[in-house]
CSV table of C-alpha atoms and ligand atoms in Angstrom, one decimal:
chain,number,residue,atom,x,y,z
A,244,UNK,CA,18.9,3.0,-11.7
A,245,UNK,CA,16.6,1.0,-9.4
A,246,UNK,CA,18.0,-0.3,-6.2
A,247,UNK,CA,14.8,-0.2,-4.0
A,248,UNK,CA,11.7,-2.3,-4.6
A,249,UNK,CA,8.2,-1.2,-3.7
A,250,UNK,CA,5.4,-3.7,-3.4
A,251,UNK,CA,2.4,-1.8,-4.8
A,252,UNK,CA,-1.0,-2.9,-3.7
A,253,UNK,CA,-4.4,-1.6,-4.8
A,254,UNK,CA,-7.3,-2.2,-2.4
A,255,UNK,CA,-9.8,-2.5,-5.3
A,256,UNK,CA,-10.7,-5.7,-7.2
A,257,UNK,CA,-12.3,-3.8,-10.0
A,258,UNK,CA,-10.8,-4.1,-13.5
A,259,UNK,CA,-11.2,-0.4,-14.2
A,260,UNK,CA,-10.2,0.6,-10.6
A,261,UNK,CA,-9.2,4.2,-10.2
A,262,UNK,CA,-6.9,3.2,-7.4
A,263,UNK,CA,-5.1,0.6,-9.6
A,264,UNK,CA,-4.7,3.4,-12.2
A,265,UNK,CA,-3.4,5.7,-9.5
A,266,UNK,CA,-0.6,3.2,-8.8
A,267,UNK,CA,0.3,3.4,-12.5
A,268,UNK,CA,0.4,7.2,-12.1
A,269,UNK,CA,2.6,6.8,-9.0
A,270,UNK,CA,4.9,4.5,-10.9
A,271,UNK,CA,5.3,7.1,-13.6
A,272,UNK,CA,6.4,9.8,-11.2
A,273,UNK,CA,8.5,7.6,-8.9
A,274,UNK,CA,12.2,8.5,-8.5
A,275,UNK,CA,14.6,6.3,-10.6
A,276,UNK,CA,15.8,4.3,-7.6
A,277,UNK,CA,12.4,2.8,-7.0
A,278,UNK,CA,11.1,-0.2,-8.9
A,279,UNK,CA,7.6,-1.4,-8.6
A,280,UNK,CA,6.4,-4.9,-7.9
A,281,UNK,CA,2.6,-4.8,-8.5
A,282,UNK,CA,0.6,-7.3,-6.5
A,283,UNK,CA,-2.5,-8.2,-8.6
A,284,UNK,CA,-3.9,-11.2,-6.8
A,285,UNK,CA,-5.9,-9.6,-4.0
A,286,UNK,CA,-9.1,-11.4,-5.2
A,287,UNK,CA,-7.3,-14.8,-4.5
A,288,UNK,CA,-6.9,-14.1,-0.8
A,289,UNK,CA,-9.7,-16.0,1.0
A,290,UNK,CA,-11.6,-14.6,4.0
A,291,UNK,CA,-9.3,-14.9,7.0
A,292,UNK,CA,-10.2,-17.9,9.2
A,293,UNK,CA,-8.1,-18.9,12.2
A,294,UNK,CA,-9.1,-22.5,11.6
A,295,UNK,CA,-7.5,-22.5,8.2
A,296,UNK,CA,-4.3,-20.6,8.7
A,297,UNK,CA,-2.0,-23.5,8.2
A,298,UNK,CA,-0.9,-24.1,5.5
A,299,UNK,CA,-1.4,-20.6,4.4
A,300,UNK,CA,-3.2,-20.1,1.0
A,301,UNK,CA,-0.8,-19.7,-1.9
A,302,UNK,CA,-1.9,-16.1,-2.6
A,303,UNK,CA,-1.2,-15.1,1.1
A,304,UNK,CA,2.2,-16.8,1.0
A,305,UNK,CA,3.0,-15.0,-2.3
A,306,UNK,CA,2.0,-11.6,-0.8
A,307,UNK,CA,4.0,-12.2,2.4
A,308,UNK,CA,7.1,-13.3,0.4
A,309,UNK,CA,6.9,-10.3,-1.9
A,310,UNK,CA,6.5,-7.8,1.0
A,311,UNK,CA,9.3,-9.5,2.9
A,312,UNK,CA,11.5,-9.1,-0.2
A,313,UNK,CA,10.5,-5.5,-0.8
A,314,UNK,CA,12.1,-2.4,0.7
A,315,UNK,CA,8.7,-0.7,1.1
A,316,UNK,CA,5.0,-0.9,0.4
A,317,UNK,CA,2.7,1.5,-1.4
A,318,UNK,CA,-1.0,1.0,-0.8
A,319,UNK,CA,-3.7,2.8,-2.9
A,320,UNK,CA,-7.0,2.5,-1.0
A,321,UNK,CA,-10.5,3.1,-2.1
A,322,UNK,CA,-13.0,4.3,0.5
A,323,UNK,CA,-16.1,2.1,1.1
A,324,UNK,CA,-18.6,3.4,3.5
A,325,UNK,CA,-16.2,5.7,5.2
A,326,UNK,CA,-13.4,3.1,5.7
A,327,UNK,CA,-11.0,0.8,3.9
A,328,UNK,CA,-12.5,-2.0,1.8
A,329,UNK,CA,-13.0,-5.3,3.5
A,330,UNK,CA,-10.8,-7.1,1.0
A,331,UNK,CA,-7.9,-4.9,2.0
A,332,UNK,CA,-8.5,-5.3,5.7
A,333,UNK,CA,-8.8,-9.0,5.2
A,334,UNK,CA,-5.4,-9.2,3.5
A,335,UNK,CA,-3.9,-7.1,6.3
A,336,UNK,CA,-5.4,-9.5,8.9
A,337,UNK,CA,-3.6,-12.4,7.1
A,338,UNK,CA,-0.4,-10.4,7.0
A,339,UNK,CA,-0.6,-9.7,10.8
A,340,UNK,CA,-0.2,-13.4,11.6
A,341,UNK,CA,3.1,-15.1,12.2
A,342,UNK,CA,4.6,-16.8,9.2
A,343,UNK,CA,7.9,-18.2,7.8
A,344,UNK,CA,8.7,-14.7,6.7
A,345,UNK,CA,8.1,-13.2,10.2
A,346,UNK,CA,5.8,-10.2,10.7
A,347,UNK,CA,6.3,-8.8,7.2
A,348,UNK,CA,4.9,-5.4,7.9
A,349,UNK,CA,6.8,-4.9,11.2
A,350,UNK,CA,8.8,-1.7,10.8
A,351,UNK,CA,8.3,-1.9,7.0
A,352,UNK,CA,8.1,1.6,5.4
A,353,UNK,CA,4.6,2.1,4.0
A,354,UNK,CA,3.0,5.0,2.1
A,355,UNK,CA,-0.7,5.3,1.6
A,356,UNK,CA,-2.5,7.0,-1.3
A,357,UNK,CA,-6.2,6.9,-2.4
A,358,UNK,CA,-8.6,7.9,-5.1
A,359,UNK,CA,-12.4,8.2,-4.9
A,360,UNK,CA,-15.2,9.5,-6.9
A,361,UNK,CA,-16.5,11.7,-4.1
A,362,UNK,CA,-15.4,15.3,-3.4
A,363,UNK,CA,-13.8,14.4,-0.1
A,364,UNK,CA,-11.4,11.8,-1.4
A,365,UNK,CA,-10.4,8.9,0.8
A,366,UNK,CA,-9.7,10.8,4.0
A,367,UNK,CA,-11.6,8.4,6.3
A,368,UNK,CA,-10.3,5.2,4.5
A,369,UNK,CA,-6.7,6.4,4.8
A,370,UNK,CA,-7.2,7.3,8.5
A,371,UNK,CA,-8.6,3.9,9.3
A,372,UNK,CA,-5.9,2.2,7.3
A,373,UNK,CA,-3.3,4.1,9.3
A,374,UNK,CA,-4.8,2.8,12.5
A,375,UNK,CA,-4.6,-0.8,11.3
A,376,UNK,CA,-1.0,-0.4,10.0
A,377,UNK,CA,0.0,1.3,13.3
A,378,UNK,CA,-1.3,-1.7,15.2
A,379,UNK,CA,0.9,-3.9,12.9
A,380,UNK,CA,3.9,-1.7,13.8
A,381,UNK,CA,4.5,-0.6,10.2
A,382,UNK,CA,6.5,2.6,9.6
A,383,UNK,CA,3.9,4.6,7.9
A,384,UNK,CA,4.9,7.8,6.1
A,385,UNK,CA,3.1,10.7,7.8
A,386,UNK,CA,3.7,13.5,5.2
A,387,UNK,CA,2.8,14.3,2.6
A,388,UNK,CA,-0.7,12.9,2.4
A,389,UNK,CA,-2.2,12.2,-1.0
A,390,UNK,CA,-5.8,11.9,-1.9
A,391,UNK,CA,-7.5,12.3,-5.2
A,392,UNK,CA,-11.1,13.5,-5.1
A,393,UNK,CA,-13.4,13.3,-8.1
A,394,UNK,CA,-10.8,10.8,-9.4
A,395,UNK,CA,-13.0,9.7,-12.3
A,396,UNK,CA,-12.6,13.1,-13.8
A,397,UNK,CA,-8.8,12.9,-13.7
A,398,UNK,CA,-7.8,9.3,-14.1
A,399,UNK,CA,-9.2,9.0,-17.6
A,400,UNK,CA,-7.6,7.1,-20.5
A,401,UNK,CA,-4.7,9.5,-20.5
A,402,UNK,CA,-4.2,9.1,-16.7
A,403,UNK,CA,-3.1,12.7,-16.6
A,404,UNK,CA,-3.3,14.1,-13.1
A,405,UNK,CA,-3.6,17.8,-12.3
A,406,UNK,CA,-0.1,19.4,-12.0
A,407,UNK,CA,-0.4,20.0,-8.2
A,408,UNK,CA,-1.6,16.4,-7.6
A,409,UNK,CA,1.3,15.1,-9.7
A,410,UNK,CA,3.7,17.1,-7.6
A,411,UNK,CA,2.3,15.8,-4.3
A,412,UNK,CA,2.3,12.2,-5.6
A,413,UNK,CA,5.9,12.6,-6.6
A,414,UNK,CA,6.7,13.9,-3.1
A,415,UNK,CA,5.0,10.9,-1.5
A,416,UNK,CA,7.3,8.6,-3.6
A,417,UNK,CA,10.4,10.6,-2.6
A,418,UNK,CA,9.3,10.6,1.0
A,419,UNK,CA,8.9,6.8,0.9
A,420,UNK,CA,12.3,6.5,-0.7
A,421,UNK,CA,13.8,8.6,2.1
A,422,UNK,CA,12.0,6.7,4.8
A,423,UNK,CA,13.4,3.4,3.4
A,424,UNK,CA,16.9,4.7,3.3
A,425,UNK,CA,16.5,5.9,6.9
A,426,UNK,CA,15.2,2.5,8.1
A,427,UNK,CA,18.1,0.8,6.2
A,428,UNK,CA,20.6,3.1,7.9
A,429,UNK,CA,19.2,2.5,11.3
A,430,UNK,CA,19.2,-1.3,10.7
A,431,UNK,CA,22.9,-1.1,9.6
A,432,UNK,CA,23.9,0.9,12.7
A,433,UNK,CA,22.1,-1.6,15.0
A,434,UNK,CA,23.8,-4.6,13.2
A,435,UNK,CA,27.2,-2.8,13.5
A,436,UNK,CA,26.6,-2.2,17.3
A,437,UNK,CA,25.8,-5.9,17.8
B,125,FMN,C1,-19.8,-0.1,-1.5
B,125,FMN,C2,-19.3,1.3,-1.8
B,125,FMN,C3,-19.1,2.2,-0.9
B,125,FMN,C4,-18.6,3.5,-1.2
B,125,FMN,N1,-18.4,4.4,-0.2
B,125,FMN,C5,-17.7,5.5,-0.4
B,125,FMN,C6,-17.3,6.4,0.6
B,125,FMN,O1,-17.6,6.2,1.8
B,125,FMN,N2,-16.5,7.5,0.3
B,125,FMN,C7,-16.1,7.7,-1.0
B,125,FMN,O2,-15.4,8.7,-1.2
B,125,FMN,N3,-16.5,6.9,-2.0
B,125,FMN,C8,-17.3,5.8,-1.8
B,125,FMN,N4,-17.6,5.0,-2.8
B,125,FMN,C9,-17.3,5.4,-4.2
B,125,FMN,C10,-15.8,5.0,-4.5
B,125,FMN,O3,-15.0,6.1,-4.2
B,125,FMN,C11,-15.7,4.6,-6.0
B,125,FMN,O4,-16.6,3.5,-6.3
B,125,FMN,C12,-14.3,4.3,-6.4
B,125,FMN,O5,-14.3,4.3,-7.8
B,125,FMN,C13,-13.8,3.0,-5.8
B,125,FMN,O6,-12.4,2.8,-6.1
B,125,FMN,P1,-11.9,2.0,-7.3
B,125,FMN,O7,-12.3,2.8,-8.5
B,125,FMN,O8,-10.5,1.9,-7.1
B,125,FMN,O9,-12.6,0.7,-7.3
B,125,FMN,C14,-18.2,3.8,-2.5
B,125,FMN,C15,-18.4,2.8,-3.5
B,125,FMN,C16,-18.9,1.6,-3.1
B,125,FMN,C17,-19.0,0.5,-4.2
């Protein structure tokens, strides 16, 4: 039974993206209380320009609204030149700006995963993404960390991950579920105290 919604975002625009496939693998091992809302319109988010913030582009408003409505966020990031892709950073820059939905990532539970074709996974991209999300005051899951190296060898047509990777990915999803419940409980206590 699903009672928590996760906005799932891939940082790749590629049709055959390994990170988009990784989100499918994550959805397959998620605990039953999590339902996934897959955002697939990253390519429609224009380059951020302070001169053109208002009115916000439709794709930005859609992403803001869906993150606002979600209980948590799962980001699968590729690594480009030792960092997160520009399109993902660009979307986060949009999200960092005030809107009708408030600061949608403020205190929002977020988990990061990543797949790359290299042997060292997405360590640097994930670290850089953490720095950006920290600045935006998101509640980023610290442990476990999940990165899939040589992902093209694993995310094939069957999308079957090695057993150990599946177990860690499942732990990430359970960790995100716990973090969401913790945040909800704290919010309820604060509301009660007021
Ligand atoms: C411009 C560019 C830069 C890249 N830089 C890195 C890198 O720094 N580290 C890495 O592990 N892989 C790097 N790669 C390889 C990516 O891991 C690989 O293309 C991966 O499939 C991208 O994710 P996607 O399949 O979700 O699109 C790079 C690829 C591109 C196109």
